[in-house]
Amino acid sequence: MTTSRAKSQPIQAAQTVQRLTKLQPATKRKLDVLFRNAHAIAKQARPFTDFTWMCDLDEKKGLPVGNTYRTNQQCRVFVKYIAKEQRNKLQRELEKAKFCSILSDGSTDTAVKEEELVYTRFCIGGEIKVRFVGIQDVEKADSAHIAQVIKGQMDSVCEGWEEKLVAFATDGAAVMTGVKTGVVTRLRGDRDYVVRVHCMAHRQELAFADAIKKSPMFQRMQSSDSQGVRGVPQAKARSLYSTARDSPVLKFSGFLHDVLSHLSKLSVTLQKSDITLAEAHSSLLATQAILQKYMTRKGPMMEATSGQSYKGVELRVATAARSDRAGKSAPEVTLLSALQESLTVRFGDISSGVLAATKLASFRNWPDPQNAAALADFGETEVDTLCAHFKPVLNSRDVCVELIPDQWLILRTKIYSEQENLQSLNWSEVNRKHRELCPDVLDLMDLVMSIPVSTADCERGFNTMKQVKTDWRSTLTSASLTDLLMVQLSSPDITNFDPSTAIELWTPDALADDSSRAAVLEISSDRLAVGEEGVCSVLLVGAGLLTLSQRDALWWLTLYKVPVSGQSPASSYEKLTELSVPVVSAGLHADTEGDQKRLGRRPVLICVHSSDEPPPSSSSALSSSSQDGHYRLEPVLFKLLFGVDAALVKSPIILCGLPDGRLCFFPLRLPGLRVRVLHSLEQPVVLIGTSVVTEPDVGGPQCLVAVGALGRVVLVRTGEGRPDLGGKVAGFTEGCVSGPVVCGCVDRERLYYSTGSDLLALDLPGGPAERAGPGRGDAVDHGEDTSTKTAAAALQSSVSLNVCRVIALAEPTHNTAGAVELVRLSARGRLQRITLPNGGEDTGLPRLPSAQVGQRVRDLLAAIGDVCERASVLKSNIQSKNQILRHLNQVLNISFLLLDNKNSGEQLPVQEKPIRCRAVTRWSRLLQKDSLNLTCVLENSSPYGLDRGWRFSVTVFPLSYSNAAGVEKSSRTFSFPFLHLHPGETLEVSLPLAAAGDTSFPVTLSCSLIFSLNSLLGEEEASRLLASGDSVKSRLGLDSSCVSLALDTLTVDWLDALQVNRPTASHRNMTSQPTDSIQAFLSTRQVRWSGRGEGRAESAEREQYSASVRVSSELLSATLALKTPDVDAQGPEVAPPSLCISLLDWLLSQGPGGGETGPRGDAIARGSSVVHAQGPDGHAVKLTAKEVNVGEESVEKAEGPLAAVEVQVESSSMAAVCGLHHAVLRRVQTLLQRDPEKAASTLRVERLGLRQTLQRAEGLLQEIQQCRIPEAFGVSRGRMTQSLLSVYRQLRENPLLII
């Protein structure tokens, strides 16, 4: 690294890799040019040797190329990483795909090597993709070696591809398709569902070759140029001309032109990369239809060549040829018959079985919407076939096979209802619209479209391989050939190529390769000197070894005696003394750095000597430090800091800087060793040293320097004090530099320190001006010394040396020219020597030249850009987490809102629930079939919105549903995901409820809201939430990472399922006809009898059944809104004229959950109180509402009769009568819940109802008791059954009065 401030030279590192320590913008621009050149060479199939002259040309153009990485070997490396980028992209796509297929073919290259080419085909969201995987030479062209090569290539791009494999396409060679030991058999294993695909383009070629062998005319045309004229071109031309003038030959040539033009179009279609089996089958059928037409009609070219002349040339008709064909078929018909037969044989497997079922993938095969007969059950058989065949792989890829038939019906209905032109529709658009509603059936379509049709991509790959591996490049290895083909077949073109990703892949590997070359020094265990744990620092002091370690919340200073030469190191280190200092937790700067990181710093350990002590080696007294970590200090400052006793005995002082900021010391030669604190920096100590800050002839360094990790600098110098106090004091000057400080060292006059991103130099304050300052009066006593202020200000004027990522610095030295040299260790582990320019003392460090200012600013802006980018990423992550937290908070609010209403014990009305459901039933006719559809409406009246992740679930329980153990449940669950449902909005969903003839009513609907935690948190976070405890799971109803919240339970009864008819005069008479009661009852349940009564003629009209319900007019007037505005309010005991109509209207307009269905048909009109309808079982139903007076003789005449409205249900089906009777009762009960106070009846009404009920009960009890007479008294079992049936009918026919 060369800068204006310092020159850096590597000690043991490659210079080319050193420049990539940090990719500056200039370096990135150079690599951008180099990678683009390498990409162009691979894309255009040029040799690697072109890379050198291309770089030379770019350099002449003025492009930044640089002097490194300009060899053909490096071009090969660049191409490798460009191919690696494309291979990583393929890996991500295969991880996303649920199914894949393999296309493989073999061929020989220019080196006569057998090469196996591998492609893969998959489909994601309806988009078909065919990607190149790799090419490799095969040691031996047998099935075992070929299978091993294919498996290795697939393993390199996808883990677990065997579980996704659904098809294998080959050229049909025996080594590939062998039943016992073929390649497909070996790779397929026990997965029998894997489809073997013989390339259809090869099949067409073989079919034509088989047919042409049966055509004598074609054989004649093919051999006309080889009849004794081989060596003479003129004679050959005359022979061809003579043959071409033959009329049958020219006519047959025109016929071949017509046939081959359509076969060529078919071949081009079959060779498309994204063609499906369904499209291939359709194209084949169209071609066969044209060939069949040519059996009886001429094509355009055959029509043009069938005359006596062609383009002015008279044709010759050979008489012998006509006589030879007498009684035989024309050559055109012979060839067409043979061709049709060959195509049928070669393509027989795609007309049946699982391949034929793939026709669903092409919208061309879908029937016209007007063709109801073909549309009724279209695709159901094919879906069942595909599900049965691919069930193992579908289950392994988390596809619910059981839901596919229902989802197919929903998807088919949706497509026909939304799309007018199916030919313009594609599966990508279908996935975007209906993926959430029908995910499983769309996964099945992805599987079908993953099956390949041909191996044309492999043939195109071999064509590209022959352009790359020419005779001049026959020594290319399989790895290099795969990289070149990957770039040429998969990467963007030259104009759209972006090398940024490839450069990011290449950079760390290039640096790692260089760093791996460093030598490793191994030290055996027998060289162990001290077996002490937790040692942080070591210092050699004369004949002693001092260690500093941390154990049991104490810092331990231990002094060992160093053995003399010749003794074993492991047994001769004797412990002399040991001191301890308590560990203090440094919490003063917790907001800047963590305690763990701060306390994890290595403590600093040095030894300070007085400069008047004889040096231990031949070093100058002016040297601020020695090579073994010993520093010198002038005697006066030494005595002021460490005491007179230490100065008198000239004892070395051990000075220790701890991570908590304390500067501790103790003398070695004084008795009663005790550790004392000199100063506290209140931050981890990084550096302790001495410096010469005044004239060099005063006896040694006059300043002690200490630097903290956060940038605090403390200078300790000798200052002038008051004469009465001795005249000399130790002055402490504190200042701050830009931190954090990673490492540093001290020179005579300067402090060098690294912040990690830069290396800086700081001129330490000193000089005669400062020495003259402290002596004026009491300035020192008041702390207002001018020199102290000047020194503190000078500590902030550091200069950058433009060297980054320095983690350690050795003590500075001076070369022969007087320049300062530093040895630094980079974060990458490389040692470098940094030479600083030599300058005068007065000028200080030179400034940056103007030519380097712009580059320095650009580098700084680039660094700021990187910081901004990282900050943007962190901001995006924080926003994402906040959004997830807001979403979870919303989910919890909704959950507790619904759970509180549920756990409060009070049943709120439907209209008052914060989130409620209601439903509306509609009869529709689709595909000539009547069906009852249910529209369920979800209303959000809560203050919270329902966002992404919620699903609206409706479970249908029919009448036959049973909760008993061992009974198979017939319930159905419909799930509807949605994106947003804001407060006050509604969501409408439709689902099929029942078909015509279904009598399983009433039907119970259980509505609930389900939230998937996986969609918001991911599987790992959701699993951790579930593992937090059973209380959370039971509280929120968590099941399989989902929150399930029950909403409402709705009931769809017979009234909801009625089809109301238009009232006409031709309605069937509903009066009862006398017939056998038992027989009529059984006939209503659709049970047929045979035997003695089989020949009896059926009655013209079935027996009618009826049931009645009477409702008090007082109750209706208080709870119902009347039908017409002109209500005659004559008192509660007189029913208004429109009360009957209002009751019928209300009964038929109330949907499940309070939904208003509106008037049905035209049956309910003003003044009409009779409704004719059709039940779901197909029987006619009549509903009649009339006013009646309920009274008896025992009631006082003053009170008068009781006014009521009687609703009568009549039908020939007892099931319909029972179901409607129950439905009317259930609806009337809701009237009592609306306003119980107004609906309360009077005492007279209660007495009247109880009397009538008691009288009927007594009469029915007598009849039942008579039925208990045993047969011994002459009563037959048939008569007893008849009596019981009569009692049942009386219970049904006698009106029930609701009061």
PDB file of C-alpha atoms in Angstrom, residues 809-1009:
ATOM      1  CA  LEU A 809       2.412  -2.298  16.259  1.00  0.00           C
ATOM      2  CA  ALA A 810       6.040  -2.935  17.186  1.00  0.00           C
ATOM      3  CA  GLU A 811       8.225  -0.228  18.724  1.00  0.00           C
ATOM      4  CA  PRO A 812       9.370   2.305  16.097  1.00  0.00           C
ATOM      5  CA  THR A 813      12.941   2.295  14.836  1.00  0.00           C
ATOM      6  CA  HIS A 814      15.002   4.626  12.660  1.00  0.00           C
ATOM      7  CA  ASN A 815      16.833   3.677   9.493  1.00  0.00           C
ATOM      8  CA  THR A 816      20.122   5.133   8.297  1.00  0.00           C
ATOM      9  CA  ALA A 817      18.314   8.016   6.597  1.00  0.00           C
ATOM     10  CA  GLY A 818      16.610   8.965   9.844  1.00  0.00           C
ATOM     11  CA  ALA A 819      13.138   7.906   8.740  1.00  0.00           C
ATOM     12  CA  VAL A 820      10.852   6.194  11.216  1.00  0.00           C
ATOM     13  CA  GLU A 821       9.993   2.549  10.475  1.00  0.00           C
ATOM     14  CA  LEU A 822       7.052   0.696  11.997  1.00  0.00           C
ATOM     15  CA  VAL A 823       6.239  -2.994  11.824  1.00  0.00           C
ATOM     16  CA  ARG A 824       2.506  -3.684  11.845  1.00  0.00           C
ATOM     17  CA  LEU A 825       0.291  -6.780  11.944  1.00  0.00           C
ATOM     18  CA  SER A 826      -2.898  -6.546   9.844  1.00  0.00           C
ATOM     19  CA  ALA A 827      -6.259  -8.079  10.597  1.00  0.00           C
ATOM     20  CA  ARG A 828      -5.564 -10.636   7.857  1.00  0.00           C
ATOM     21  CA  GLY A 829      -2.465 -11.842   9.688  1.00  0.00           C
ATOM     22  CA  ARG A 830       0.140 -10.200   7.416  1.00  0.00           C
ATOM     23  CA  LEU A 831       3.268  -8.410   8.652  1.00  0.00           C
ATOM     24  CA  GLN A 832       4.309  -5.190   6.937  1.00  0.00           C
ATOM     25  CA  ARG A 833       6.997  -2.616   7.360  1.00  0.00           C
ATOM     26  CA  ILE A 834       5.754   0.963   7.215  1.00  0.00           C
ATOM     27  CA  THR A 835       8.277   3.710   6.416  1.00  0.00           C
ATOM     28  CA  LEU A 836       7.355   7.272   7.379  1.00  0.00           C
ATOM     29  CA  PRO A 837       8.873  10.216   5.437  1.00  0.00           C
ATOM     30  CA  ASN A 838      11.664  12.081   7.164  1.00  0.00           C
ATOM     31  CA  GLY A 839      10.834  15.676   8.096  1.00  0.00           C
ATOM     32  CA  GLY A 840      12.212  18.432  10.256  1.00  0.00           C
ATOM     33  CA  GLU A 841      11.152  18.973  13.814  1.00  0.00           C
ATOM     34  CA  ASP A 842       9.651  22.334  13.053  1.00  0.00           C
ATOM     35  CA  THR A 843       7.641  21.289   9.995  1.00  0.00           C
ATOM     36  CA  GLY A 844       6.092  18.243  11.622  1.00  0.00           C
ATOM     37  CA  LEU A 845       4.418  15.624   9.503  1.00  0.00           C
ATOM     38  CA  PRO A 846       3.820  16.626   5.873  1.00  0.00           C
ATOM     39  CA  ARG A 847       0.305  17.136   4.618  1.00  0.00           C
ATOM     40  CA  LEU A 848      -1.441  15.282   1.816  1.00  0.00           C
ATOM     41  CA  PRO A 849      -0.497  16.469  -1.695  1.00  0.00           C
ATOM     42  CA  SER A 850      -3.279  18.076  -3.647  1.00  0.00           C
ATOM     43  CA  ALA A 851      -3.218  15.205  -6.160  1.00  0.00           C
ATOM     44  CA  GLN A 852      -4.204  12.736  -3.417  1.00  0.00           C
ATOM     45  CA  VAL A 853      -6.928  14.831  -1.837  1.00  0.00           C
ATOM     46  CA  GLY A 854      -9.556  13.825  -4.399  1.00  0.00           C
ATOM     47  CA  GLN A 855      -8.767  10.133  -4.057  1.00  0.00           C
ATOM     48  CA  ARG A 856      -8.867  10.442  -0.266  1.00  0.00           C
ATOM     49  CA  VAL A 857     -12.273  12.122  -0.456  1.00  0.00           C
ATOM     50  CA  ARG A 858     -13.602   9.451  -2.827  1.00  0.00           C
ATOM     51  CA  ASP A 859     -12.407   6.719  -0.499  1.00  0.00           C
ATOM     52  CA  LEU A 860     -14.038   8.465   2.419  1.00  0.00           C
ATOM     53  CA  LEU A 861     -17.308   8.840   0.496  1.00  0.00           C
ATOM     54  CA  ALA A 862     -17.165   5.168  -0.455  1.00  0.00           C
ATOM     55  CA  ALA A 863     -16.704   4.233   3.198  1.00  0.00           C
ATOM     56  CA  ILE A 864     -19.631   6.468   4.122  1.00  0.00           C
ATOM     57  CA  GLY A 865     -21.674   4.758   1.425  1.00  0.00           C
ATOM     58  CA  ASP A 866     -20.874   1.358   2.898  1.00  0.00           C
ATOM     59  CA  VAL A 867     -21.908   2.562   6.339  1.00  0.00           C
ATOM     60  CA  CYS A 868     -25.136   3.995   4.916  1.00  0.00           C
ATOM     61  CA  GLU A 869     -25.856   0.719   3.153  1.00  0.00           C
ATOM     62  CA  ARG A 870     -25.324  -1.263   6.352  1.00  0.00           C
ATOM     63  CA  ALA A 871     -27.473   1.201   8.244  1.00  0.00           C
ATOM     64  CA  SER A 872     -30.178   0.844   5.608  1.00  0.00           C
ATOM     65  CA  VAL A 873     -30.081  -2.932   5.949  1.00  0.00           C
ATOM     66  CA  LEU A 874     -30.299  -2.695   9.737  1.00  0.00           C
ATOM     67  CA  LYS A 875     -33.143  -0.218   9.423  1.00  0.00           C
ATOM     68  CA  SER A 876     -34.984  -2.582   7.100  1.00  0.00           C
ATOM     69  CA  ASN A 877     -34.502  -5.443   9.545  1.00  0.00           C
ATOM     70  CA  ILE A 878     -35.772  -3.322  12.425  1.00  0.00           C
ATOM     71  CA  GLN A 879     -38.787  -2.234  10.404  1.00  0.00           C
ATOM     72  CA  SER A 880     -39.500  -5.837   9.516  1.00  0.00           C
ATOM     73  CA  LYS A 881     -39.284  -6.891  13.170  1.00  0.00           C
ATOM     74  CA  ASN A 882     -41.506  -4.005  14.197  1.00  0.00           C
ATOM     75  CA  GLN A 883     -44.039  -4.962  11.564  1.00  0.00           C
ATOM     76  CA  ILE A 884     -44.037  -8.545  12.819  1.00  0.00           C
ATOM     77  CA  LEU A 885     -44.487  -7.333  16.399  1.00  0.00           C
ATOM     78  CA  ARG A 886     -47.377  -5.078  15.376  1.00  0.00           C
ATOM     79  CA  HIS A 887     -48.942  -7.959  13.518  1.00  0.00           C
ATOM     80  CA  LEU A 888     -48.545 -10.288  16.509  1.00  0.00           C
ATOM     81  CA  ASN A 889     -49.966  -7.630  18.824  1.00  0.00           C
ATOM     82  CA  GLN A 890     -52.967  -7.335  16.531  1.00  0.00           C
ATOM     83  CA  VAL A 891     -53.403 -11.110  16.518  1.00  0.00           C
ATOM     84  CA  LEU A 892     -53.278 -11.197  20.325  1.00  0.00           C
ATOM     85  CA  ASN A 893     -55.805  -8.354  20.588  1.00  0.00           C
ATOM     86  CA  ILE A 894     -58.235 -10.153  18.303  1.00  0.00           C
ATOM     87  CA  SER A 895     -57.669 -13.452  20.111  1.00  0.00           C
ATOM     88  CA  PHE A 896     -58.309 -12.046  23.575  1.00  0.00           C
ATOM     89  CA  LEU A 897     -61.288 -10.038  22.301  1.00  0.00           C
ATOM     90  CA  LEU A 898     -62.983 -13.196  21.056  1.00  0.00           C
ATOM     91  CA  LEU A 899     -61.825 -15.339  23.972  1.00  0.00           C
ATOM     92  CA  ASP A 900     -63.091 -12.840  26.554  1.00  0.00           C
ATOM     93  CA  ASN A 901     -66.541 -12.893  24.988  1.00  0.00           C
ATOM     94  CA  LYS A 902     -66.434 -16.672  24.992  1.00  0.00           C
ATOM     95  CA  ASN A 903     -65.199 -17.037  28.580  1.00  0.00           C
ATOM     96  CA  SER A 904     -67.494 -14.384  30.055  1.00  0.00           C
ATOM     97  CA  GLY A 905     -70.399 -16.841  30.091  1.00  0.00           C
ATOM     98  CA  GLU A 906     -72.814 -14.374  28.449  1.00  0.00           C
ATOM     99  CA  GLN A 907     -74.101 -15.315  25.004  1.00  0.00           C
ATOM    100  CA  LEU A 908     -74.095 -12.073  23.020  1.00  0.00           C
ATOM    101  CA  PRO A 909     -76.574 -11.624  20.168  1.00  0.00           C
ATOM    102  CA  VAL A 910     -75.116 -12.160  16.724  1.00  0.00           C
ATOM    103  CA  GLN A 911     -75.521  -8.477  15.850  1.00  0.00           C
ATOM    104  CA  GLU A 912     -73.440  -7.408  18.878  1.00  0.00           C
ATOM    105  CA  LYS A 913     -70.436  -9.686  18.340  1.00  0.00           C
ATOM    106  CA  PRO A 914     -67.237  -7.872  17.267  1.00  0.00           C
ATOM    107  CA  ILE A 915     -66.567 -10.420  14.514  1.00  0.00           C
ATOM    108  CA  ARG A 916     -69.575 -12.378  13.357  1.00  0.00           C
ATOM    109  CA  CYS A 917     -70.762 -14.610  10.527  1.00  0.00           C
ATOM    110  CA  ARG A 918     -74.018 -14.912   8.638  1.00  0.00           C
ATOM    111  CA  ALA A 919     -74.980 -16.980   5.625  1.00  0.00           C
ATOM    112  CA  VAL A 920     -77.332 -16.892   2.628  1.00  0.00           C
ATOM    113  CA  THR A 921     -78.409 -19.932   0.606  1.00  0.00           C
ATOM    114  CA  ARG A 922     -79.006 -19.899  -3.155  1.00  0.00           C
ATOM    115  CA  TRP A 923     -80.011 -22.584  -5.601  1.00  0.00           C
ATOM    116  CA  SER A 924     -78.028 -22.607  -8.846  1.00  0.00           C
ATOM    117  CA  ARG A 925     -77.947 -24.753 -11.915  1.00  0.00           C
ATOM    118  CA  LEU A 926     -74.565 -25.734 -13.338  1.00  0.00           C
ATOM    119  CA  LEU A 927     -73.885 -28.451 -15.872  1.00  0.00           C
ATOM    120  CA  GLN A 928     -77.602 -29.379 -15.907  1.00  0.00           C
ATOM    121  CA  LYS A 929     -77.501 -30.122 -12.215  1.00  0.00           C
ATOM    122  CA  ASP A 930     -79.186 -28.253  -9.372  1.00  0.00           C
ATOM    123  CA  SER A 931     -77.051 -27.529  -6.350  1.00  0.00           C
ATOM    124  CA  LEU A 932     -77.498 -25.564  -3.148  1.00  0.00           C
ATOM    125  CA  ASN A 933     -74.715 -23.052  -2.604  1.00  0.00           C
ATOM    126  CA  LEU A 934     -73.971 -21.195   0.590  1.00  0.00           C
ATOM    127  CA  THR A 935     -72.606 -17.667   0.669  1.00  0.00           C
ATOM    128  CA  CYS A 936     -70.979 -17.039   4.037  1.00  0.00           C
ATOM    129  CA  VAL A 937     -70.360 -13.422   5.035  1.00  0.00           C
ATOM    130  CA  LEU A 938     -67.664 -12.530   7.584  1.00  0.00           C
ATOM    131  CA  GLU A 939     -68.277  -9.103   9.141  1.00  0.00           C
ATOM    132  CA  ASN A 940     -65.493  -7.311  11.000  1.00  0.00           C
ATOM    133  CA  SER A 941     -67.026  -4.844  13.456  1.00  0.00           C
ATOM    134  CA  SER A 942     -64.008  -4.867  15.755  1.00  0.00           C
ATOM    135  CA  PRO A 943     -61.489  -1.987  15.917  1.00  0.00           C
ATOM    136  CA  TYR A 944     -58.764  -4.299  14.575  1.00  0.00           C
ATOM    137  CA  GLY A 945     -58.003  -5.304  11.013  1.00  0.00           C
ATOM    138  CA  LEU A 946     -57.412  -8.860   9.831  1.00  0.00           C
ATOM    139  CA  ASP A 947     -54.234  -8.836   7.767  1.00  0.00           C
ATOM    140  CA  ARG A 948     -52.080 -11.385   5.991  1.00  0.00           C
ATOM    141  CA  GLY A 949     -51.926 -14.809   7.637  1.00  0.00           C
ATOM    142  CA  TRP A 950     -55.602 -15.133   8.613  1.00  0.00           C
ATOM    143  CA  ARG A 951     -57.863 -17.787   7.085  1.00  0.00           C
ATOM    144  CA  PHE A 952     -61.626 -18.025   7.293  1.00  0.00           C
ATOM    145  CA  SER A 953     -62.565 -21.672   7.929  1.00  0.00           C
ATOM    146  CA  VAL A 954     -66.050 -23.164   7.552  1.00  0.00           C
ATOM    147  CA  THR A 955     -66.703 -26.757   8.663  1.00  0.00           C
ATOM    148  CA  VAL A 956     -69.926 -28.405   7.466  1.00  0.00           C
ATOM    149  CA  PHE A 957     -71.508 -31.085   9.695  1.00  0.00           C
ATOM    150  CA  PRO A 958     -74.490 -32.819   8.056  1.00  0.00           C
ATOM    151  CA  LEU A 959     -77.383 -34.474   9.913  1.00  0.00           C
ATOM    152  CA  SER A 960     -75.627 -37.872   9.797  1.00  0.00           C
ATOM    153  CA  TYR A 961     -72.519 -36.553  11.521  1.00  0.00           C
ATOM    154  CA  SER A 962     -71.506 -38.442  14.643  1.00  0.00           C
ATOM    155  CA  ASN A 963     -68.890 -37.697  17.262  1.00  0.00           C
ATOM    156  CA  ALA A 964     -68.824 -41.245  18.561  1.00  0.00           C
ATOM    157  CA  ALA A 965     -65.516 -43.010  18.584  1.00  0.00           C
ATOM    158  CA  GLY A 966     -64.959 -45.322  15.687  1.00  0.00           C
ATOM    159  CA  VAL A 967     -67.543 -43.630  13.470  1.00  0.00           C
ATOM    160  CA  GLU A 968     -66.154 -42.136  10.308  1.00  0.00           C
ATOM    161  CA  LYS A 969     -66.802 -38.421  10.172  1.00  0.00           C
ATOM    162  CA  SER A 970     -68.492 -37.015   7.076  1.00  0.00           C
ATOM    163  CA  SER A 971     -67.724 -33.385   7.801  1.00  0.00           C
ATOM    164  CA  ARG A 972     -66.095 -31.118   5.244  1.00  0.00           C
ATOM    165  CA  THR A 973     -63.837 -28.148   5.921  1.00  0.00           C
ATOM    166  CA  PHE A 974     -63.410 -25.202   3.568  1.00  0.00           C
ATOM    167  CA  SER A 975     -60.548 -22.773   4.157  1.00  0.00           C
ATOM    168  CA  PHE A 976     -60.401 -19.304   2.580  1.00  0.00           C
ATOM    169  CA  PRO A 977     -57.209 -17.247   3.029  1.00  0.00           C
ATOM    170  CA  PHE A 978     -57.435 -13.474   2.569  1.00  0.00           C
ATOM    171  CA  LEU A 979     -55.040 -10.551   2.618  1.00  0.00           C
ATOM    172  CA  HIS A 980     -56.800  -7.642   4.324  1.00  0.00           C
ATOM    173  CA  LEU A 981     -60.110  -7.182   6.091  1.00  0.00           C
ATOM    174  CA  HIS A 982     -60.235  -3.717   7.615  1.00  0.00           C
ATOM    175  CA  PRO A 983     -62.659  -2.682  10.367  1.00  0.00           C
ATOM    176  CA  GLY A 984     -66.163  -2.282   8.987  1.00  0.00           C
ATOM    177  CA  GLU A 985     -65.490  -4.435   5.905  1.00  0.00           C
ATOM    178  CA  THR A 986     -67.027  -7.778   4.991  1.00  0.00           C
ATOM    179  CA  LEU A 987     -65.723 -10.891   3.259  1.00  0.00           C
ATOM    180  CA  GLU A 988     -68.010 -13.091   1.165  1.00  0.00           C
ATOM    181  CA  VAL A 989     -67.107 -16.678   0.334  1.00  0.00           C
ATOM    182  CA  SER A 990     -69.143 -19.285  -1.514  1.00  0.00           C
ATOM    183  CA  LEU A 991     -69.087 -23.024  -1.097  1.00  0.00           C
ATOM    184  CA  PRO A 992     -71.192 -25.969  -2.314  1.00  0.00           C
ATOM    185  CA  LEU A 993     -73.548 -27.230   0.360  1.00  0.00           C
ATOM    186  CA  ALA A 994     -75.716 -29.976  -1.097  1.00  0.00           C
ATOM    187  CA  ALA A 995     -76.928 -31.397  -4.379  1.00  0.00           C
ATOM    188  CA  ALA A 996     -80.495 -31.929  -5.515  1.00  0.00           C
ATOM    189  CA  GLY A 997     -82.065 -34.889  -3.712  1.00  0.00           C
ATOM    190  CA  ASP A 998     -79.963 -34.537  -0.581  1.00  0.00           C
ATOM    191  CA  THR A 999     -82.086 -34.692   2.587  1.00  0.00           C
ATOM    192  CA  SER A1000     -79.364 -34.486   5.217  1.00  0.00           C
ATOM    193  CA  PHE A1001     -80.830 -31.351   6.785  1.00  0.00           C
ATOM    194  CA  PRO A1002     -80.421 -29.533   9.057  1.00  0.00           C
ATOM    195  CA  VAL A1003     -76.738 -28.849   8.380  1.00  0.00           C
ATOM    196  CA  THR A1004     -74.520 -27.268  11.044  1.00  0.00           C
ATOM    197  CA  LEU A1005     -71.834 -24.783  10.017  1.00  0.00           C
ATOM    198  CA  SER A1006     -68.950 -24.117  12.393  1.00  0.00           C
ATOM    199  CA  CYS A1007     -67.160 -20.870  11.467  1.00  0.00           C
ATOM    200  CA  SER A1008     -63.746 -19.982  12.824  1.00  0.00           C
ATOM    201  CA  LEU A1009     -60.736 -17.754  12.207  1.00  0.00           C
TER     202      LEU A1009
END
